[in-house]
mmCIF file of C-alpha atoms in Angstrom:
data_model
loop_
_atom_site.group_PDB
_atom_site.id
_atom_site.type_symbol
_atom_site.label_atom_id
_atom_site.label_comp_id
_atom_site.label_asym_id
_atom_site.label_seq_id
_atom_site.Cartn_x
_atom_site.Cartn_y
_atom_site.Cartn_z
ATOM 1 C CA MET W 232 12.382 -10.977 -13.995
ATOM 2 C CA PRO W 233 15.533 -12.473 -12.442
ATOM 3 C CA TYR W 234 18.058 -10.314 -10.636
ATOM 4 C CA ASN W 235 21.813 -10.555 -10.688
ATOM 5 C CA LEU W 236 22.875 -12.154 -7.414
ATOM 6 C CA ALA W 237 25.190 -9.202 -6.821
ATOM 7 C CA GLU W 238 22.293 -6.709 -6.857
ATOM 8 C CA ARG W 239 21.450 -5.295 -3.446
ATOM 9 C CA ILE W 240 17.955 -3.810 -3.203
ATOM 10 C CA LEU W 241 16.787 -1.424 -0.476
ATOM 11 C CA VAL W 242 13.097 -1.608 0.461
ATOM 12 C CA THR W 243 11.956 1.085 2.893
ATOM 13 C CA GLY W 244 8.776 0.160 4.726
ATOM 14 C CA GLY W 245 9.885 -3.392 4.026
ATOM 15 C CA SER W 246 8.143 -5.042 6.984
ATOM 16 C CA GLY W 247 4.759 -3.595 6.059
ATOM 17 C CA PHE W 248 1.962 -5.235 4.108
ATOM 18 C CA LEU W 249 3.251 -4.413 0.618
ATOM 19 C CA GLY W 250 6.906 -4.195 1.610
ATOM 20 C CA SER W 251 7.074 -7.707 3.045
ATOM 21 C CA HIS W 252 5.582 -9.205 -0.114
ATOM 22 C CA LEU W 253 8.035 -7.202 -2.216
ATOM 23 C CA CYS W 254 11.024 -8.386 -0.134
ATOM 24 C CA GLU W 255 9.850 -11.971 -0.512
ATOM 25 C CA ARG W 256 9.485 -11.648 -4.281
ATOM 26 C CA LEU W 257 12.854 -9.932 -4.716
ATOM 27 C CA LEU W 258 14.588 -12.713 -2.802
ATOM 28 C CA ALA W 259 12.833 -15.329 -4.911
ATOM 29 C CA ASN W 260 14.156 -13.548 -7.998
ATOM 30 C CA GLY W 261 17.748 -13.691 -6.806
ATOM 31 C CA ALA W 262 18.314 -10.252 -5.274
ATOM 32 C CA GLU W 263 19.981 -9.375 -2.003
ATOM 33 C CA VAL W 264 17.478 -7.391 0.080
ATOM 34 C CA LEU W 265 17.985 -4.747 2.739
ATOM 35 C CA CYS W 266 14.640 -4.259 4.500
ATOM 36 C CA VAL W 267 14.352 -0.975 6.412
ATOM 37 C CA ASP W 268 11.437 -0.153 8.714
ATOM 38 C CA ASN W 269 10.720 1.759 11.936
ATOM 39 C CA PHE W 270 7.885 -0.688 12.823
ATOM 40 C CA PHE W 271 5.241 2.013 13.220
ATOM 41 C CA THR W 272 2.789 0.106 11.036
ATOM 42 C CA GLY W 273 4.977 -2.727 9.796
ATOM 43 C CA THR W 274 5.675 -5.725 12.012
ATOM 44 C CA ARG W 275 8.643 -8.021 12.439
ATOM 45 C CA GLY W 276 6.249 -10.933 12.071
ATOM 46 C CA ASN W 277 5.661 -10.031 8.412
ATOM 47 C CA VAL W 278 9.294 -10.791 7.561
ATOM 48 C CA GLU W 279 10.123 -13.290 10.298
ATOM 49 C CA HIS W 280 10.155 -16.136 7.789
ATOM 50 C CA LEU W 281 12.868 -14.268 5.849
ATOM 51 C CA LEU W 282 15.250 -13.563 8.735
ATOM 52 C CA ASP W 283 17.337 -16.697 8.216
ATOM 53 C CA HIS W 284 17.688 -16.127 4.487
ATOM 54 C CA HIS W 285 21.336 -15.479 3.673
ATOM 55 C CA ARG W 286 20.436 -12.667 1.249
ATOM 56 C CA PHE W 287 18.066 -10.823 3.592
ATOM 57 C CA GLU W 288 18.931 -8.125 6.139
ATOM 58 C CA LEU W 289 16.530 -6.258 8.447
ATOM 59 C CA LEU W 290 17.421 -2.786 9.722
ATOM 60 C CA ARG W 291 15.324 -0.717 12.114
ATOM 61 C CA HIS W 292 15.449 2.866 10.864
ATOM 62 C CA ASP W 293 13.169 5.882 10.347
ATOM 63 C CA VAL W 294 13.499 7.371 6.858
ATOM 64 C CA THR W 295 13.029 10.897 8.215
ATOM 65 C CA PHE W 296 16.695 10.516 9.201
ATOM 66 C CA PRO W 297 19.444 10.039 6.587
ATOM 67 C CA LEU W 298 20.503 6.491 5.792
ATOM 68 C CA TYR W 299 24.042 5.632 4.729
ATOM 69 C CA VAL W 300 24.120 2.282 2.957
ATOM 70 C CA GLU W 301 25.376 0.875 -0.354
ATOM 71 C CA VAL W 302 22.665 -0.492 -2.655
ATOM 72 C CA ASP W 303 21.888 -0.873 -6.359
ATOM 73 C CA GLN W 304 18.172 0.022 -6.336
ATOM 74 C CA ILE W 305 15.728 1.664 -3.936
ATOM 75 C CA TYR W 306 12.020 0.978 -3.460
ATOM 76 C CA ASN W 307 10.617 3.738 -1.234
ATOM 77 C CA LEU W 308 7.472 2.309 0.378
ATOM 78 C CA ALA W 309 7.854 3.870 3.838
ATOM 79 C CA CYS W 310 4.661 5.602 5.009
ATOM 80 C CA PRO W 311 1.525 4.567 6.915
ATOM 81 C CA ALA W 312 -1.121 3.971 4.255
ATOM 82 C CA SER W 313 -4.464 3.650 6.040
ATOM 83 C CA PRO W 314 -6.387 6.603 7.514
ATOM 84 C CA VAL W 315 -6.541 5.071 10.985
ATOM 85 C CA HIS W 316 -2.737 5.038 11.040
ATOM 86 C CA TYR W 317 -1.742 8.139 9.105
ATOM 87 C CA GLN W 318 -4.260 10.326 10.972
ATOM 88 C CA HIS W 319 -2.862 9.149 14.315
ATOM 89 C CA ASP W 320 0.204 11.380 13.855
ATOM 90 C CA PRO W 321 -0.462 13.544 10.777
ATOM 91 C CA VAL W 322 2.672 15.656 11.167
ATOM 92 C CA GLN W 323 4.855 12.552 11.214
ATOM 93 C CA THR W 324 2.961 11.213 8.194
ATOM 94 C CA THR W 325 3.798 14.336 6.189
ATOM 95 C CA LYS W 326 7.411 14.212 7.371
ATOM 96 C CA THR W 327 7.701 10.571 6.324
ATOM 97 C CA SER W 328 6.405 11.329 2.838
ATOM 98 C CA VAL W 329 8.385 14.534 2.282
ATOM 99 C CA ILE W 330 11.576 14.282 4.349
ATOM 100 C CA GLY W 331 11.712 10.544 3.747
ATOM 101 C CA ALA W 332 11.574 11.164 -0.007
ATOM 102 C CA ILE W 333 14.327 13.784 0.251
ATOM 103 C CA ASN W 334 16.562 11.395 2.200
ATOM 104 C CA MET W 335 15.997 8.480 -0.172
ATOM 105 C CA LEU W 336 16.467 10.692 -3.237
ATOM 106 C CA GLY W 337 19.670 12.012 -1.700
ATOM 107 C CA LEU W 338 20.867 8.438 -1.261
ATOM 108 C CA ALA W 339 19.941 7.612 -4.862
ATOM 109 C CA LYS W 340 21.785 10.742 -6.033
ATOM 110 C CA ARG W 341 24.944 9.797 -4.132
ATOM 111 C CA LEU W 342 24.888 6.208 -5.362
ATOM 112 C CA LYS W 343 23.617 7.044 -8.873
ATOM 113 C CA VAL W 344 20.949 4.328 -8.644
ATOM 114 C CA LYS W 345 17.353 3.915 -9.725
ATOM 115 C CA ILE W 346 14.636 4.717 -7.172
ATOM 116 C CA LEU W 347 10.921 3.888 -7.155
ATOM 117 C CA GLN W 348 8.352 5.886 -5.209
ATOM 118 C CA ALA W 349 5.224 4.145 -3.932
ATOM 119 C CA SER W 350 2.710 6.926 -4.494
ATOM 120 C CA THR W 351 -1.030 6.538 -4.169
ATOM 121 C CA SER W 352 -4.415 6.992 -5.784
ATOM 122 C CA GLU W 353 -5.131 9.382 -2.913
ATOM 123 C CA ILE W 354 -3.313 12.092 -4.881
ATOM 124 C CA TYR W 355 -6.518 12.231 -6.985
ATOM 125 C CA GLY W 356 -8.569 13.120 -3.880
ATOM 126 C CA ASP W 357 -12.336 12.942 -4.393
ATOM 127 C CA PRO W 358 -12.138 12.691 -8.191
ATOM 128 C CA THR W 359 -14.334 14.651 -10.565
ATOM 129 C CA THR W 360 -13.332 12.421 -13.503
ATOM 130 C CA HIS W 361 -13.953 8.697 -13.699
ATOM 131 C CA PRO W 362 -11.987 6.504 -14.098
ATOM 132 C CA GLN W 363 -8.810 8.312 -13.073
ATOM 133 C CA SER W 364 -5.980 8.551 -15.596
ATOM 134 C CA GLU W 365 -2.482 9.833 -14.883
ATOM 135 C CA GLU W 366 -3.258 13.110 -16.677
ATOM 136 C CA TYR W 367 -5.881 14.016 -14.066
ATOM 137 C CA TRP W 368 -4.487 16.534 -11.542
ATOM 138 C CA GLY W 369 -6.877 15.626 -8.753
ATOM 139 C CA ASN W 370 -9.410 17.217 -6.421
ATOM 140 C CA VAL W 371 -7.706 17.270 -3.026
ATOM 141 C CA ASN W 372 -8.636 19.165 0.124
ATOM 142 C CA PRO W 373 -5.262 20.612 1.257
ATOM 143 C CA ILE W 374 -6.358 21.194 4.883
ATOM 144 C CA GLY W 375 -8.635 18.255 5.672
ATOM 145 C CA PRO W 376 -8.015 15.254 7.956
ATOM 146 C CA ARG W 377 -6.673 13.164 5.056
ATOM 147 C CA SER W 378 -4.392 15.933 3.747
ATOM 148 C CA CYS W 379 -1.278 14.775 5.603
ATOM 149 C CA TYR W 380 -1.229 11.684 3.402
ATOM 150 C CA ASP W 381 -2.694 13.093 0.175
ATOM 151 C CA GLU W 382 -0.524 16.215 0.059
ATOM 152 C CA GLY W 383 2.528 14.445 1.470
ATOM 153 C CA LYS W 384 2.441 11.974 -1.406
ATOM 154 C CA ARG W 385 1.790 14.741 -3.947
ATOM 155 C CA CYS W 386 4.831 16.624 -2.666
ATOM 156 C CA ALA W 387 6.919 13.451 -2.822
ATOM 157 C CA GLU W 388 6.016 13.066 -6.502
ATOM 158 C CA THR W 389 7.093 16.671 -7.083
ATOM 159 C CA LEU W 390 10.431 15.986 -5.412
ATOM 160 C CA PHE W 391 11.022 12.885 -7.499
ATOM 161 C CA PHE W 392 10.499 14.690 -10.785
ATOM 162 C CA ASP W 393 12.525 17.721 -9.670
ATOM 163 C CA TYR W 394 15.433 15.480 -8.656
ATOM 164 C CA ARG W 395 15.229 13.869 -12.112
ATOM 165 C CA ARG W 396 15.202 17.235 -13.882
ATOM 166 C CA GLN W 397 17.881 18.792 -11.672
ATOM 167 C CA HIS W 398 20.183 15.832 -10.997
ATOM 168 C CA GLY W 399 19.350 13.282 -13.676
ATOM 169 C CA ILE W 400 18.321 10.574 -11.194
ATOM 170 C CA PRO W 401 16.491 7.611 -12.796
ATOM 171 C CA ILE W 402 13.081 7.585 -11.085
ATOM 172 C CA LYS W 403 9.918 5.509 -11.149
ATOM 173 C CA VAL W 404 6.592 6.639 -9.663
ATOM 174 C CA ALA W 405 3.727 4.191 -9.101
ATOM 175 C CA ARG W 406 0.278 5.402 -8.070
ATOM 176 C CA ILE W 407 -1.060 2.480 -6.077
ATOM 177 C CA PHE W 408 -4.806 1.944 -5.836
ATOM 178 C CA ASN W 409 -6.575 -0.145 -3.179
ATOM 179 C CA THR W 410 -4.635 -3.344 -2.573
ATOM 180 C CA TYR W 411 -5.539 -6.266 -0.319
ATOM 181 C CA GLY W 412 -4.280 -9.704 0.645
ATOM 182 C CA PRO W 413 -2.504 -11.691 3.377
ATOM 183 C CA ARG W 414 -0.506 -9.659 5.948
ATOM 184 C CA MET W 415 -2.952 -6.788 6.011
ATOM 185 C CA HIS W 416 -3.165 -5.692 9.626
ATOM 186 C CA PRO W 417 -6.548 -6.543 11.168
ATOM 187 C CA ASN W 418 -6.608 -3.176 12.948
ATOM 188 C CA ASP W 419 -5.644 -0.968 10.023
ATOM 189 C CA GLY W 420 -9.191 0.274 9.449
ATOM 190 C CA ARG W 421 -9.220 -0.595 5.751
ATOM 191 C CA VAL W 422 -12.478 -1.764 4.346
ATOM 192 C CA VAL W 423 -11.365 -5.283 3.302
ATOM 193 C CA SER W 424 -9.788 -6.123 6.661
ATOM 194 C CA ASN W 425 -12.678 -4.437 8.531
ATOM 195 C CA PHE W 426 -15.304 -6.481 6.708
ATOM 196 C CA ILE W 427 -13.423 -9.783 7.033
ATOM 197 C CA VAL W 428 -12.699 -9.399 10.761
ATOM 198 C CA GLN W 429 -16.276 -8.326 11.503
ATOM 199 C CA ALA W 430 -17.694 -11.213 9.466
ATOM 200 C CA LEU W 431 -15.450 -13.854 11.031
ATOM 201 C CA ARG W 432 -16.416 -12.704 14.531
ATOM 202 C CA GLY W 433 -20.111 -12.543 13.649
ATOM 203 C CA HIS W 434 -20.243 -8.815 14.339
ATOM 204 C CA ASP W 435 -22.300 -6.328 12.367
ATOM 205 C CA ILE W 436 -20.528 -5.211 9.202
ATOM 206 C CA THR W 437 -20.169 -1.456 9.200
ATOM 207 C CA ILE W 438 -20.786 0.480 5.997
ATOM 208 C CA TYR W 439 -20.227 4.236 5.941
ATOM 209 C CA GLY W 440 -22.819 6.221 4.015
ATOM 210 C CA ASP W 441 -25.276 4.482 1.709
ATOM 211 C CA GLY W 442 -22.799 1.812 0.647
ATOM 212 C CA LEU W 443 -22.971 2.848 -3.007
ATOM 213 C CA GLN W 444 -19.520 4.450 -2.950
ATOM 214 C CA SER W 445 -17.197 2.319 -5.032
ATOM 215 C CA ARG W 446 -13.600 1.124 -5.008
ATOM 216 C CA ALA W 447 -11.472 -1.188 -7.157
ATOM 217 C CA PHE W 448 -9.372 -3.792 -5.319
ATOM 218 C CA CYS W 449 -6.088 -5.275 -6.539
ATOM 219 C CA TYR W 450 -4.674 -8.469 -5.044
ATOM 220 C CA VAL W 451 -1.223 -7.985 -3.540
ATOM 221 C CA ASP W 452 0.605 -10.460 -5.815
ATOM 222 C CA ASP W 453 -0.551 -8.576 -8.898
ATOM 223 C CA LEU W 454 0.460 -5.230 -7.425
ATOM 224 C CA ILE W 455 3.969 -6.440 -6.555
ATOM 225 C CA ASP W 456 4.357 -7.738 -10.105
ATOM 226 C CA GLY W 457 3.478 -4.249 -11.368
ATOM 227 C CA LEU W 458 6.007 -2.545 -9.094
ATOM 228 C CA MET W 459 8.800 -4.870 -10.209
ATOM 229 C CA ARG W 460 7.921 -4.467 -13.880
ATOM 230 C CA LEU W 461 8.015 -0.697 -13.458
ATOM 231 C CA MET W 462 11.375 -0.783 -11.700
ATOM 232 C CA GLN W 463 12.899 -2.911 -14.453
ATOM 233 C CA SER W 464 11.421 -0.890 -17.316
ATOM 234 C CA PRO W 465 13.637 1.416 -19.435
ATOM 235 C CA ASP W 466 14.786 4.647 -17.763
ATOM 236 C CA GLU W 467 12.538 6.779 -19.974
ATOM 237 C CA VAL W 468 9.503 5.093 -18.386
ATOM 238 C CA THR W 469 9.299 7.259 -15.271
ATOM 239 C CA GLY W 470 5.590 7.233 -14.581
ATOM 240 C CA PRO W 471 3.546 8.175 -12.797
ATOM 241 C CA LEU W 472 1.725 4.983 -13.635
ATOM 242 C CA ASN W 473 -1.532 3.808 -12.112
ATOM 243 C CA LEU W 474 -1.308 0.307 -10.631
ATOM 244 C CA GLY W 475 -4.597 -1.196 -9.539
ATOM 245 C CA ASN W 476 -7.533 -3.319 -10.582
ATOM 246 C CA PRO W 477 -10.048 -1.504 -12.819
ATOM 247 C CA HIS W 478 -12.903 -3.792 -11.745
ATOM 248 C CA GLU W 479 -15.137 -1.544 -9.638
ATOM 249 C CA ILE W 480 -17.392 -2.718 -6.795
ATOM 250 C CA THR W 481 -19.628 -0.923 -4.296
ATOM 251 C CA MET W 482 -19.064 -1.207 -0.561
ATOM 252 C CA ARG W 483 -22.449 -2.895 -0.235
ATOM 253 C CA GLU W 484 -21.462 -5.534 -2.811
ATOM 254 C CA LEU W 485 -18.118 -6.097 -1.081
ATOM 255 C CA ALA W 486 -19.847 -6.576 2.286
ATOM 256 C CA GLU W 487 -22.285 -9.084 0.790
ATOM 257 C CA LEU W 488 -19.471 -11.017 -0.906
ATOM 258 C CA THR W 489 -17.511 -11.130 2.360
ATOM 259 C CA ILE W 490 -20.530 -12.503 4.217
ATOM 260 C CA GLU W 491 -21.003 -15.140 1.509
ATOM 261 C CA LEU W 492 -17.365 -16.286 1.482
ATOM 262 C CA THR W 493 -17.054 -16.426 5.276
ATOM 263 C CA GLY W 494 -20.435 -18.075 5.785
ATOM 264 C CA SER W 495 -21.123 -15.422 8.408
ATOM 265 C CA ARG W 496 -24.481 -14.410 9.878
ATOM 266 C CA SER W 497 -23.335 -10.804 10.220
ATOM 267 C CA LYS W 498 -25.800 -8.031 9.452
ATOM 268 C CA ILE W 499 -24.962 -4.855 7.549
ATOM 269 C CA VAL W 500 -25.328 -1.575 9.456
ATOM 270 C CA HIS W 501 -24.791 1.982 8.241
ATOM 271 C CA ARG W 502 -22.911 4.904 9.774
ATOM 272 C CA PRO W 503 -22.387 8.475 8.527
ATOM 273 C CA LEU W 504 -19.823 8.979 5.765
ATOM 274 C CA PRO W 505 -16.726 10.811 7.086
ATOM 275 C CA GLN W 506 -15.272 14.014 5.680
ATOM 276 C CA ASP W 507 -13.449 13.844 2.329
ATOM 277 C CA ASP W 508 -14.118 10.138 1.791
ATOM 278 C CA PRO W 509 -14.122 9.698 -2.022
ATOM 279 C CA ARG W 510 -17.338 8.498 -3.659
ATOM 280 C CA GLN W 511 -15.541 6.713 -6.495
ATOM 281 C CA ARG W 512 -12.092 5.339 -7.115
ATOM 282 C CA GLN W 513 -11.161 3.377 -10.239
ATOM 283 C CA PRO W 514 -7.834 3.326 -12.079
ATOM 284 C CA ASP W 515 -7.319 3.763 -15.776
ATOM 285 C CA ILE W 516 -4.429 1.304 -16.267
ATOM 286 C CA SER W 517 -4.104 1.618 -20.035
ATOM 287 C CA ARG W 518 -0.690 3.284 -19.679
ATOM 288 C CA ALA W 519 0.675 0.520 -17.418
ATOM 289 C CA HIS W 520 -0.680 -2.088 -19.801
ATOM 290 C CA ALA W 521 0.962 -0.416 -22.813
ATOM 291 C CA MET W 522 4.315 0.353 -21.169
ATOM 292 C CA LEU W 523 4.745 -2.642 -18.864
ATOM 293 C CA GLY W 524 2.508 -5.301 -20.375
ATOM 294 C CA TRP W 525 0.860 -5.397 -16.953
ATOM 295 C CA ALA W 526 -2.683 -6.059 -15.833
ATOM 296 C CA PRO W 527 -4.034 -7.683 -12.654
ATOM 297 C CA ARG W 528 -4.942 -11.337 -13.037
ATOM 298 C CA THR W 529 -6.500 -12.373 -9.696
ATOM 299 C CA PRO W 530 -10.322 -12.203 -9.558
ATOM 300 C CA LEU W 531 -11.723 -10.508 -6.451
ATOM 301 C CA ARG W 532 -13.558 -13.623 -5.280
ATOM 302 C CA GLN W 533 -10.363 -15.703 -5.450
ATOM 303 C CA GLY W 534 -8.146 -13.085 -3.780
ATOM 304 C CA LEU W 535 -10.715 -12.404 -1.085
ATOM 305 C CA ALA W 536 -10.957 -16.128 -0.293
ATOM 306 C CA ARG W 537 -7.165 -16.285 0.180
ATOM 307 C CA THR W 538 -7.275 -13.226 2.411
ATOM 308 C CA ILE W 539 -10.083 -14.686 4.508
ATOM 309 C CA THR W 540 -8.035 -17.872 5.004
ATOM 310 C CA TYR W 541 -5.129 -15.737 6.251
ATOM 311 C CA PHE W 542 -7.329 -13.896 8.751
ATOM 312 C CA GLU W 543 -8.915 -17.141 9.925
ATOM 313 C CA GLY W 544 -5.455 -18.408 10.851
ATOM 314 C CA MET W 545 -4.511 -15.141 12.516
ATOM 315 C CA LEU W 546 -7.688 -14.733 14.573
ATOM 316 C CA THR W 547 -8.401 -18.332 15.588
ATOM 317 C CA ASP W 548 -7.090 -19.408 18.990
ATOM 318 C CA SER W 549 -6.083 -22.950 20.002
ATOM 319 C CA ALA W 550 -9.687 -23.788 20.863
ATOM 320 C CA GLY W 551 -10.883 -22.783 17.398
ATOM 321 C CA ARG W 552 -12.521 -19.560 18.590
ATOM 322 C CA TYR W 553 -12.069 -16.159 16.991
ATOM 323 C CA SER W 554 -9.970 -14.130 19.403
ATOM 324 C CA GLN W 555 -9.598 -10.398 19.868
ATOM 325 C CA VAL W 556 -6.750 -8.823 17.939
ATOM 326 C CA SER W 557 -3.718 -8.064 20.041
ATOM 327 C CA SER W 558 -0.785 -6.101 18.741
ATOM 328 C CA THR W 559 2.644 -4.909 19.737
ATOM 329 C CA ASN W 560 2.378 -2.408 16.911
ATOM 330 C CA PRO W 561 2.233 1.166 18.300
ATOM 331 C CA ALA W 562 0.066 2.293 15.408
ATOM 332 C CA ALA W 563 -2.607 -0.255 16.314
ATOM 333 C CA ARG W 564 -2.929 0.572 20.017
ATOM 334 C CA GLY W 565 -5.396 3.055 21.415
ATOM 335 C CA LEU W 566 -6.676 4.259 18.040
ATOM 336 C CA ASP W 567 -10.199 4.885 16.794
ATOM 337 C CA LEU W 568 -10.608 1.896 14.521
ATOM 338 C CA THR W 569 -13.980 3.080 13.213
ATOM 339 C CA VAL W 570 -12.308 5.330 10.637
ATOM 340 C CA PRO W 571 -13.038 3.885 7.189
ATOM 341 C CA ALA W 572 -10.269 3.526 4.640
ATOM 342 C CA SER W 573 -10.451 3.943 0.909
#
């Protein structure tokens, strides 16, 4: 999917986990990339290897404020995506999803360019249908501790489709399911990073509830491929489209696989399941497969091994010992990192 060298692509949230991989892939495909981030959850280190690239530009900016730039496409990925981060400042999380969407849609309207919204499987809430297809309207608690993210993303989807109906803006909406891989933050509270960090340090692996709740994990390279295919699809393909891996696994099975791949002696311990944590989450990706020719290709065992290698390099000090995580990231300091993520 090569880009014209003249194409300038804006990626909001571009120094985050997904955003940094997207910037990297866009550059490899010939685009000029403007990476915008306020560094609340993203880090400069995620894009440091791109800073000297002649087609890459990094701009510190919060999308809750208008942005005046000239670009040819917009990927709107800006928003903290793990509960430990988005619950830290829930009002700001909602503002980022809603006001950020309004500002980016306003920019797309002015420039008459295509814009993609990184939505989420969290719009389905604690689903009563399984697996979840795009026709399912969800089962979301509008006033719970996760609502800032769930309802913020639902409202952003509404705005995208209203801007299309009212102003004719070409939009794309991707509902992203659990994604993992290198550059996940070790303190983001997500289950994959939690399990890997605990296993590498030889700590007990914490499972919330009975461990039979299930998720489906997509490796980051596959997810980025899906986003780019969606962006480059015909204008009538608006979405929302589910992007994720339909292979389902229980938290207990994931913990056991992590212990096996790390060679850890960690034990599994259980803690109470928090409020509104979904019991099941699995995407129906038949629409993405039909419209984009897309399906994830990386087996969980292979992707998890790559992710473990990344964390080994991040956590190992010069003496070969696993060090404590330090961070200059404001979202990773002073937070309760026991909150489980979907």
